[in-house]
Coordinates of C-alpha atoms in Angstrom, one line a residue:
Chain A
M4 CA -7.2 91.2 -105.8
N5 CA -4.8 88.9 -104.2
R6 CA -6.2 86.3 -101.8
E7 CA -3.3 86.6 -99.4
T8 CA -4.0 90.3 -98.7
I9 CA -7.7 89.6 -97.8
P10 CA -8.1 90.0 -94.0
D11 CA -9.5 87.3 -91.9
I12 CA -12.7 87.9 -89.9
A13 CA -12.4 86.8 -86.3
L14 CA -15.3 86.7 -83.9
S15 CA -14.3 86.1 -80.3
G16 CA -16.9 85.8 -77.6
V17 CA -19.4 87.7 -79.6
E18 CA -22.8 87.8 -78.0
K19 CA -26.1 89.7 -78.7
R20 CA -28.8 90.1 -76.2
F21 CA -32.1 92.0 -76.7
E22 CA -33.5 93.4 -73.5
T23 CA -37.2 93.7 -73.2
R24 CA -39.1 94.8 -70.1
E25 CA -40.0 91.3 -69.1
R26 CA -37.0 89.3 -70.1
T27 CA -33.7 89.1 -72.0
V28 CA -33.6 87.3 -75.3
V29 CA -30.3 85.9 -76.3
A30 CA -30.2 86.3 -80.1
L31 CA -26.6 84.9 -80.3
E32 CA -24.8 83.2 -77.6
R33 CA -21.0 83.8 -77.0
T34 CA -19.6 82.8 -80.3
D35 CA -16.1 82.2 -81.6
L36 CA -15.6 82.0 -85.4
R37 CA -12.7 82.6 -87.8
I38 CA -13.5 83.2 -91.4
R39 CA -10.4 82.9 -93.6
G40 CA -9.6 85.6 -96.2
G41 CA -11.1 84.6 -99.6
E42 CA -13.4 81.9 -98.2
L43 CA -17.0 81.5 -99.2
I44 CA -18.7 80.6 -96.0
A45 CA -22.4 79.8 -95.7
L46 CA -24.4 80.4 -92.5
V47 CA -27.5 78.2 -92.5
G48 CA -30.2 77.6 -89.9
P49 CA -33.9 78.0 -89.0
S50 CA -35.4 81.4 -88.3
G51 CA -34.4 82.8 -84.9
C52 CA -31.0 81.1 -84.9
G53 CA -29.1 84.4 -85.0
K54 CA -27.6 84.1 -88.5
T55 CA -28.8 87.5 -89.6
T56 CA -27.9 88.9 -86.2
M57 CA -24.3 87.7 -86.7
L58 CA -24.1 89.1 -90.2
R59 CA -25.5 92.4 -89.1
M60 CA -22.9 92.7 -86.4
I61 CA -20.1 91.9 -88.8
G62 CA -21.6 94.4 -91.2
G63 CA -21.5 97.2 -88.7
L64 CA -25.3 97.5 -88.5
L65 CA -25.8 96.0 -85.0
T66 CA -23.7 96.6 -81.9
P67 CA -22.6 93.4 -80.2
S68 CA -23.6 93.1 -76.5
S69 CA -20.1 91.8 -75.7
G70 CA -17.2 90.2 -77.5
E71 CA -14.9 91.4 -80.3
I72 CA -15.1 91.3 -84.1
R73 CA -11.8 91.8 -85.9
I74 CA -11.4 92.5 -89.6
G75 CA -7.7 91.7 -90.0
E76 CA -5.9 93.7 -87.4
R77 CA -8.7 96.2 -86.9
N78 CA -11.3 96.0 -84.2
L79 CA -14.7 96.7 -85.9
W80 CA -16.6 97.7 -82.8
R81 CA -15.3 100.0 -80.0
G82 CA -18.3 100.0 -77.8
A83 CA -21.1 101.3 -80.0
E84 CA -18.6 103.1 -82.3
R85 CA -17.7 101.6 -85.5
D86 CA -14.2 101.7 -87.0
S87 CA -14.9 103.3 -90.4
S88 CA -11.6 102.1 -91.9
A89 CA -12.7 98.5 -91.1
L90 CA -16.1 99.3 -92.6
R91 CA -14.4 100.1 -95.9
E92 CA -13.5 96.4 -96.2
L93 CA -17.2 95.4 -96.1
G94 CA -19.9 95.3 -98.7
V95 CA -23.4 94.1 -97.8
V96 CA -26.1 92.7 -100.0
F97 CA -29.6 92.4 -98.3
Q98 CA -32.6 90.2 -99.0
D99 CA -34.2 93.1 -100.7
A100 CA -32.1 94.7 -103.3
N101 CA -32.7 98.1 -101.5
L102 CA -31.9 100.0 -104.7
F103 CA -32.9 103.7 -104.4
P104 CA -35.9 104.1 -106.8
W105 CA -34.9 107.7 -107.6
F106 CA -31.6 106.7 -109.1
S107 CA -31.0 104.9 -112.4
I108 CA -29.3 101.5 -112.1
E109 CA -26.0 103.1 -113.0
D110 CA -26.3 105.8 -110.3
N111 CA -27.3 103.1 -107.8
V112 CA -24.3 101.0 -108.6
A113 CA -22.1 104.1 -108.4
L114 CA -23.6 105.4 -105.2
P115 CA -20.8 104.2 -102.9
L116 CA -18.2 105.8 -105.3
R117 CA -20.2 109.0 -105.2
L118 CA -20.2 109.0 -101.4
R119 CA -16.4 108.6 -101.6
G120 CA -16.1 111.6 -103.9
M121 CA -15.1 109.9 -107.1
P122 CA -15.6 112.2 -110.2
K123 CA -18.7 111.6 -112.2
A124 CA -17.1 110.4 -115.4
E125 CA -14.9 108.0 -113.6
R126 CA -17.7 106.4 -111.5
R127 CA -19.9 106.1 -114.6
A128 CA -17.2 104.1 -116.4
K129 CA -16.8 101.9 -113.3
A130 CA -20.6 101.4 -113.0
R131 CA -20.7 100.3 -116.6
E132 CA -18.0 97.8 -116.0
L133 CA -19.7 96.4 -112.9
C134 CA -23.1 96.1 -114.7
E135 CA -21.3 94.1 -117.3
L136 CA -19.7 91.9 -114.7
V137 CA -23.0 91.0 -113.0
G138 CA -24.8 90.5 -116.3
I139 CA -27.0 93.6 -116.5
G140 CA -25.0 95.4 -119.2
G141 CA -27.3 97.7 -121.3
F142 CA -29.6 98.5 -118.4
E143 CA -27.5 101.3 -116.9
K144 CA -30.1 104.0 -117.6
A145 CA -33.2 102.1 -116.5
W146 CA -35.1 102.8 -113.3
P147 CA -34.9 100.0 -110.7
R148 CA -38.7 99.4 -110.9
H149 CA -38.3 98.4 -114.6
L150 CA -36.1 95.5 -113.7
S151 CA -37.0 92.0 -112.5
G152 CA -36.2 90.9 -109.0
G153 CA -33.2 88.9 -110.1
M154 CA -31.8 91.8 -112.1
R155 CA -32.3 94.2 -109.2
Q156 CA -30.4 91.8 -106.9
R157 CA -27.6 91.7 -109.5
A158 CA -27.5 95.5 -109.4
A159 CA -27.3 95.3 -105.6
I160 CA -24.3 93.0 -105.9
A161 CA -22.7 95.4 -108.3
R162 CA -23.2 98.2 -105.9
A163 CA -21.7 96.3 -103.0
L164 CA -18.7 95.4 -105.2
S165 CA -18.2 98.9 -106.6
Y166 CA -15.6 100.0 -104.0
E167 CA -13.8 96.6 -104.1
P168 CA -14.4 95.6 -100.6
H169 CA -12.4 92.5 -99.4
I170 CA -15.5 91.1 -97.8
L171 CA -19.0 90.6 -99.1
L172 CA -21.7 89.9 -96.6
M173 CA -24.9 88.5 -98.1
D174 CA -28.1 88.2 -96.1
E175 CA -30.4 85.7 -97.8
P176 CA -29.8 87.6 -101.1
F177 CA -31.8 85.3 -103.3
G178 CA -34.5 84.4 -100.7
A179 CA -37.1 86.4 -102.5
L180 CA -36.4 85.0 -105.9
D181 CA -38.1 82.0 -107.7
A182 CA -36.3 78.7 -107.7
I183 CA -35.1 78.9 -111.3
T184 CA -33.7 82.4 -111.0
R185 CA -32.2 81.4 -107.7
D186 CA -30.2 78.5 -109.2
Q187 CA -29.0 80.8 -111.9
M188 CA -28.0 83.5 -109.4
N189 CA -26.0 80.9 -107.4
L190 CA -24.0 80.0 -110.5
E191 CA -23.5 83.7 -111.2
L192 CA -22.4 84.5 -107.7
Q193 CA -19.8 81.7 -107.9
R194 CA -18.5 83.1 -111.2
I195 CA -18.3 86.6 -109.7
W196 CA -16.6 85.3 -106.6
L197 CA -14.0 83.3 -108.6
A198 CA -13.3 86.5 -110.7
Q199 CA -13.2 88.9 -107.8
R200 CA -11.4 87.0 -105.1
C201 CA -13.1 88.2 -102.0
T202 CA -14.5 86.7 -98.8
I203 CA -18.2 86.0 -99.0
V204 CA -20.3 85.4 -95.9
F205 CA -23.6 84.0 -97.2
V206 CA -26.6 83.7 -95.0
T207 CA -29.4 81.4 -96.2
H208 CA -32.1 79.1 -94.9
S209 CA -31.7 76.7 -97.7
I210 CA -29.4 73.8 -96.9
A211 CA -28.9 72.9 -100.5
E212 CA -27.9 76.4 -101.4
A213 CA -25.4 76.5 -98.5
V214 CA -23.8 73.3 -99.5
F215 CA -23.7 74.2 -103.2
L216 CA -22.1 77.6 -102.6
G217 CA -20.0 77.2 -99.5
D218 CA -16.4 76.2 -98.9
R219 CA -17.6 75.7 -95.4
V220 CA -21.1 75.5 -94.0
I221 CA -21.9 76.7 -90.5
L222 CA -25.2 75.3 -89.0
L223 CA -26.7 77.5 -86.3
S224 CA -29.4 76.4 -83.9
P225 CA -32.0 78.7 -82.3
R226 CA -33.0 79.8 -78.8
P227 CA -30.4 80.8 -77.9
G228 CA -28.7 81.2 -81.3
R229 CA -25.3 79.4 -81.4
I230 CA -23.1 77.5 -83.8
D231 CA -24.1 73.9 -83.8
M232 CA -22.0 72.3 -86.5
E233 CA -19.4 73.0 -89.0
L234 CA -18.9 71.2 -92.3
E235 CA -16.1 71.5 -94.9
V236 CA -17.5 71.1 -98.5
P237 CA -14.8 69.5 -100.6
F238 CA -16.3 69.8 -104.1
E239 CA -14.1 71.6 -106.6
R240 CA -14.9 74.8 -108.5
P241 CA -16.5 75.9 -110.5
R242 CA -19.4 73.8 -109.3
R243 CA -22.3 73.1 -111.7
T244 CA -26.0 72.6 -111.1
A245 CA -25.6 68.9 -111.9
L246 CA -23.5 68.6 -108.7
Q247 CA -26.8 68.6 -106.7
A248 CA -27.6 65.2 -108.1
V249 CA -24.3 63.6 -107.0
P250 CA -24.6 61.2 -104.0
E251 CA -21.8 62.9 -102.0
F252 CA -23.6 66.2 -102.3
Q253 CA -26.9 64.7 -101.2
G254 CA -25.1 63.0 -98.4
L255 CA -23.8 66.3 -97.0
V256 CA -27.3 67.9 -97.4
Q257 CA -28.8 64.9 -95.6
R258 CA -26.4 65.1 -92.7
L259 CA -27.2 68.8 -92.2
R260 CA -30.9 68.1 -92.6
D261 CA -30.9 65.3 -90.0
R262 CA -29.0 67.5 -87.6
L263 CA -31.4 70.4 -88.1
E264 CA -34.4 68.1 -87.5
A265 CA -32.8 66.9 -84.3
I266 CA -32.3 70.6 -83.2
I267 CA -35.8 71.7 -83.9
T268 CA -37.6 68.7 -82.3
Chain B
M2 CA -46.0 104.5 -129.7
K3 CA -49.6 105.8 -130.2
K4 CA -50.8 108.0 -127.5
R5 CA -54.2 107.0 -126.2
F6 CA -56.9 109.6 -126.5
D7 CA -57.7 111.3 -123.3
I8 CA -61.4 111.2 -122.6
T9 CA -61.4 114.2 -120.4
W10 CA -61.0 116.4 -123.5
I11 CA -64.6 115.6 -124.2
T12 CA -66.1 115.1 -120.7
T13 CA -64.8 118.3 -119.1
P14 CA -66.3 120.8 -121.7
L15 CA -69.4 118.7 -121.8
I16 CA -70.0 118.8 -118.1
I17 CA -69.3 122.6 -118.0
L18 CA -71.7 123.1 -120.9
L19 CA -74.4 121.1 -119.1
F20 CA -73.8 123.0 -115.9
V21 CA -74.1 126.4 -117.6
L22 CA -77.2 125.2 -119.5
G23 CA -78.9 124.1 -116.2
W24 CA -77.9 127.4 -114.6
H25 CA -79.5 129.3 -117.4
V26 CA -82.7 127.3 -117.5
Y27 CA -83.0 127.6 -113.7
V28 CA -82.6 131.4 -113.8
V29 CA -85.1 131.8 -116.7
W30 CA -87.8 129.4 -115.3
S31 CA -87.6 130.2 -111.6
G32 CA -87.6 134.0 -112.1
V33 CA -85.0 134.4 -109.4
S34 CA -83.8 138.0 -108.9
K35 CA -80.6 138.7 -110.9
F36 CA -79.2 140.2 -107.8
I37 CA -79.2 136.8 -106.2
I38 CA -78.2 134.6 -109.2
P39 CA -77.3 136.4 -112.4
P40 CA -77.9 134.5 -115.6
P41 CA -74.7 133.0 -117.3
L42 CA -74.8 135.5 -120.1
A43 CA -74.7 138.4 -117.7
V44 CA -71.7 136.8 -116.0
W45 CA -70.0 136.3 -119.3
D46 CA -70.6 140.0 -120.1
A47 CA -69.1 140.9 -116.7
L48 CA -66.2 138.6 -117.3
V49 CA -65.4 140.2 -120.7
D50 CA -65.8 143.6 -119.0
L51 CA -63.5 142.5 -116.2
L52 CA -60.8 141.2 -118.5
T53 CA -60.8 144.3 -120.7
T54 CA -60.4 146.6 -117.7
P55 CA -56.7 147.5 -117.3
S56 CA -56.8 147.6 -113.5
T57 CA -57.9 143.9 -113.3
L58 CA -54.4 142.8 -114.3
R59 CA -53.0 144.8 -111.4
H60 CA -55.5 143.2 -108.9
A61 CA -54.8 139.7 -110.3
W62 CA -51.1 140.3 -110.1
I63 CA -51.3 141.4 -106.5
T64 CA -53.3 138.3 -105.5
L65 CA -50.9 136.1 -107.4
Y66 CA -48.0 137.8 -105.7
E67 CA -49.4 137.4 -102.2
T68 CA -50.2 133.7 -103.0
L69 CA -46.8 132.9 -104.4
V70 CA -44.8 134.7 -101.7
G71 CA -47.0 133.2 -99.0
F72 CA -46.6 129.8 -100.6
F73 CA -42.9 130.2 -100.8
F74 CA -42.6 131.0 -97.1
A75 CA -45.0 128.1 -96.3
C76 CA -42.7 125.8 -98.3
L77 CA -39.6 127.1 -96.6
I78 CA -41.1 126.7 -93.1
G79 CA -42.9 123.5 -93.9
V80 CA -40.0 121.7 -95.4
G81 CA -37.4 123.2 -93.1
L82 CA -39.2 122.6 -89.9
G83 CA -40.7 119.3 -91.2
T84 CA -37.2 117.9 -91.9
L85 CA -36.0 119.0 -88.4
L86 CA -39.0 117.4 -86.7
G87 CA -38.9 114.3 -88.9
K88 CA -35.3 113.7 -87.7
A89 CA -35.6 114.8 -84.1
L90 CA -38.6 112.9 -82.9
W91 CA -38.4 114.2 -79.4
L92 CA -38.7 117.7 -80.8
E93 CA -41.7 116.7 -82.8
R94 CA -43.4 115.3 -79.7
A95 CA -42.6 118.4 -77.8
L96 CA -43.8 120.9 -80.4
N97 CA -46.7 118.9 -81.9
P98 CA -49.4 120.3 -79.6
F99 CA -48.5 123.9 -80.5
I100 CA -48.3 123.1 -84.3
V101 CA -51.8 121.6 -84.1
A102 CA -52.9 124.6 -82.1
T103 CA -52.0 126.9 -84.9
Q104 CA -54.3 124.9 -87.1
V105 CA -57.3 124.4 -84.9
V106 CA -57.4 128.0 -83.9
P107 CA -59.9 129.7 -86.3
K108 CA -57.4 131.5 -88.4
V109 CA -60.0 133.5 -90.3
A110 CA -60.9 135.1 -87.0
L111 CA -57.3 136.2 -86.5
V112 CA -57.1 137.9 -89.9
P113 CA -58.2 141.3 -88.5
L114 CA -55.4 140.9 -85.9
F115 CA -52.9 140.2 -88.7
I116 CA -54.1 143.3 -90.5
L117 CA -53.6 145.2 -87.3
W118 CA -50.1 143.9 -87.0
F119 CA -48.9 143.9 -90.6
G120 CA -51.1 146.6 -92.1
F121 CA -53.5 146.9 -95.0
G122 CA -50.9 146.1 -97.6
T123 CA -49.8 142.9 -99.1
E124 CA -47.8 141.8 -96.0
S125 CA -50.8 140.8 -93.9
K126 CA -52.2 138.7 -96.8
I127 CA -48.9 137.0 -97.3
V128 CA -48.9 136.1 -93.6
V129 CA -52.4 134.7 -93.8
A130 CA -51.5 132.7 -96.9
T131 CA -48.3 131.3 -95.2
V132 CA -50.1 130.4 -92.0
L133 CA -52.8 128.5 -93.9
A134 CA -50.5 126.8 -96.4
F135 CA -47.6 125.6 -94.2
F136 CA -49.4 123.0 -92.2
P137 CA -50.0 120.3 -94.9
I138 CA -46.5 120.8 -96.2
L139 CA -45.1 120.4 -92.7
T140 CA -47.0 117.3 -91.8
N141 CA -46.3 115.7 -95.2
T142 CA -42.6 116.5 -94.8
V143 CA -42.5 114.9 -91.4
L144 CA -44.3 111.9 -92.7
G145 CA -41.9 111.6 -95.7
I146 CA -38.8 111.8 -93.6
K147 CA -40.1 109.4 -91.0
S148 CA -41.1 106.8 -93.7
V149 CA -37.7 106.5 -95.2
D150 CA -37.2 102.7 -95.8
A151 CA -35.2 100.9 -93.1
G152 CA -33.4 98.9 -95.7
H153 CA -32.3 102.0 -97.5
R154 CA -31.0 103.4 -94.2
D155 CA -29.0 100.2 -93.7
V156 CA -27.4 100.7 -97.1
M157 CA -26.3 104.2 -96.1
T158 CA -25.0 103.0 -92.7
V159 CA -22.9 100.2 -94.4
L160 CA -21.5 102.8 -96.8
N161 CA -20.6 105.0 -93.8
A162 CA -22.5 108.0 -95.3
G163 CA -22.3 111.3 -93.4
R164 CA -25.4 113.2 -92.3
W165 CA -25.4 115.5 -95.2
Q166 CA -24.9 112.7 -97.7
R167 CA -27.8 110.8 -96.1
F168 CA -30.0 113.8 -96.4
V169 CA -29.2 114.6 -100.1
A170 CA -29.0 111.0 -101.5
L171 CA -31.7 109.4 -99.3
E172 CA -34.0 111.4 -97.1
L173 CA -34.7 114.3 -99.5
P174 CA -35.5 112.3 -102.6
S175 CA -37.4 109.6 -100.5
S176 CA -39.7 112.2 -98.9
M177 CA -40.1 114.2 -102.1
P178 CA -43.4 112.6 -103.2
A179 CA -45.0 113.3 -99.8
V180 CA -43.6 116.8 -99.8
L181 CA -45.1 117.5 -103.2
A182 CA -48.5 116.1 -102.1
G183 CA -48.4 118.6 -99.2
M184 CA -47.5 121.4 -101.6
E185 CA -50.5 120.6 -103.9
V186 CA -52.8 121.1 -100.9
G187 CA -50.7 124.0 -99.7
V188 CA -50.8 126.1 -102.8
V189 CA -54.6 126.0 -102.9
L190 CA -54.7 127.0 -99.2
A191 CA -52.3 129.9 -100.0
I192 CA -54.8 131.3 -102.5
I193 CA -57.6 131.0 -100.0
G194 CA -55.4 132.8 -97.4
A195 CA -54.6 135.6 -99.8
V196 CA -58.2 136.1 -100.9
V197 CA -59.6 135.9 -97.3
G198 CA -57.1 138.5 -96.3
E199 CA -58.2 140.8 -99.1
Y200 CA -61.9 140.3 -98.2
L201 CA -61.3 141.6 -94.8
G202 CA -58.9 144.5 -95.3
G203 CA -57.2 146.5 -98.0
S204 CA -58.2 148.0 -101.3
T205 CA -56.4 145.8 -103.8
G206 CA -56.4 142.2 -105.1
L207 CA -59.1 140.0 -106.6
G208 CA -60.6 139.3 -103.1
H209 CA -61.2 143.0 -102.6
L210 CA -62.6 143.3 -106.1
A211 CA -65.1 140.5 -105.3
V212 CA -66.3 142.2 -102.1
A213 CA -66.4 145.7 -103.8
S214 CA -68.5 144.3 -106.7
L215 CA -71.0 142.8 -104.2
N216 CA -71.2 146.1 -102.4
D217 CA -72.0 147.8 -105.7
Y218 CA -74.7 145.2 -106.4
K219 CA -72.7 144.0 -109.3
V220 CA -73.3 140.3 -108.6
G221 CA -72.4 139.3 -112.2
M222 CA -69.0 141.0 -111.7
M223 CA -68.5 139.1 -108.4
F224 CA -69.1 135.9 -110.2
A225 CA -66.7 136.9 -112.9
V226 CA -64.0 137.6 -110.3
I227 CA -64.6 134.2 -108.7
I228 CA -64.2 132.5 -112.1
L229 CA -60.9 134.4 -112.5
L230 CA -59.8 133.2 -109.1
T231 CA -60.7 129.6 -110.0
V232 CA -58.7 129.7 -113.1
M233 CA -55.7 131.1 -111.2
G234 CA -56.1 128.3 -108.6
F235 CA -56.2 125.7 -111.4
L236 CA -53.1 127.0 -113.0
L237 CA -51.1 127.1 -109.7
Y238 CA -52.3 123.6 -108.9
A239 CA -51.3 122.4 -112.3
I240 CA -47.9 123.9 -112.0
V241 CA -47.3 122.1 -108.7
G242 CA -48.6 118.9 -110.3
G243 CA -46.2 119.5 -113.2
L244 CA -43.3 119.8 -110.7
K245 CA -43.9 116.1 -109.9
K246 CA -43.0 115.1 -113.4
L247 CA -39.9 117.2 -113.1
L248 CA -38.8 116.2 -109.6
I249 CA -40.0 112.6 -109.1
P250 CA -40.2 111.0 -112.5
W251 CA -39.2 107.7 -110.9
H252 CA -42.3 107.7 -108.6
E253 CA -45.4 105.5 -109.3
S254 CA -47.7 108.5 -109.0
V255 CA -46.0 110.0 -112.1
A256 CA -44.7 107.0 -114.1
G257 CA -47.5 104.7 -113.2
A258 CA -50.0 106.9 -115.1
Q259 CA -48.2 106.3 -118.4
P260 CA -48.4 103.0 -120.1
E261 CA -44.7 102.5 -120.4
R262 CA -42.9 99.3 -121.1
T263 CA -39.3 98.5 -121.0
P264 CA -37.7 95.0 -121.1
A265 CA -38.3 93.7 -117.5
S266 CA -37.1 90.2 -117.5
R267 CA -34.1 88.3 -118.7

């Protein structure tokens, strides 16, 4: 995939309100944001800051109350209707792997291809290739319940990549994993991203994870959810775990942490 | 891998043996009339007699036929209507009182009516079997469709799956364990329905045979017929249970029972 052909994502005046009987909750205030094609952007913030809301609107899962989301030239939402050709550009990885327990790993990975009508032999071969890419080669025939949490999440990433979307949306994908597996998955994700050349929008509540992964970190603040701060992360790729001990890295983390503390109190 | 010995191979025959022994001792010591409780040996003789009578097979076949056809229609209605109601919740709310009404109404009291409508043949028994068996299948199907995981639904939404694709790849397999649990209950109720139908009308089937034996004061024979019915019920129940292994090998209720290990971490 060529980075130049990857469409930008543009949010303009995007807002999400939830109306309850007593009051209106603003989950995300009018927001403008441009995500460049091929960028790895990290959205970070405390719970209730609207980061998942934003991701779900970009992913076509949640209708914006107002505003416009553009994937390249295409308008994703026309009212409550989604533009399915814009949806084709998107892959989503959730906090839970959300693999279907009745399919083997291989069939889970190939599910999007099956829905698109690819012949069985062809999608099998593709699934094998993808399992290899995400590091679960040899487990194609296993049931999801026989895999560890980290491996299931790898399979979910493979599934999201199977139809070669230009944009990968990840909603706290490693939030349920232990710290060691999580560090490892961050390295793996970077490797996959460098190999695949796609845009990644990565939602996390871990500041260190956001700084480690992101080209750019967006800090959101809660009640009402809005963008509070943007930070370019200059470190070159591939980044290694040792980077986290470097003073510049810790300086960026500290800046975000101080800001976060100021928001919450 | 060495298969662990299943303890039920010992306990089941042992419990049956103890039961029969207790039965025999009771009949001998209490001096109860053999028209009320026949001794086990008399029942055994009657059972051998029953199994060597050519017409028994015909009666058994008719009961089995009524049960299976009734169960088939119950599955058709239960899964079909259940899927519809599980997806259109307003419809479920609208129809629920009437569906519950079909269950709380004393159906056995309606059997004479069914016989009046559908005749003394197998049709009326099939109707009774269907009416009895469809309810657990229906409620379980509705439950299964409604409990489809929200995260799984999100996956299908992101992938822009159509209605039919959603049904085939997600809703159907996801609700299958619940549907099969409903079928396990349903198949037993189907037998009961068929037999109750035969009790109350007609001249064929094991239910009729049981009543006829009692009317002839052949209590031992009646017991033998009941044993035959029990075996038939067991077999049908086991077949539906076996369907689980075939249809939902991925589910905990099936796979969890076997000590199975595959590499899980890396």
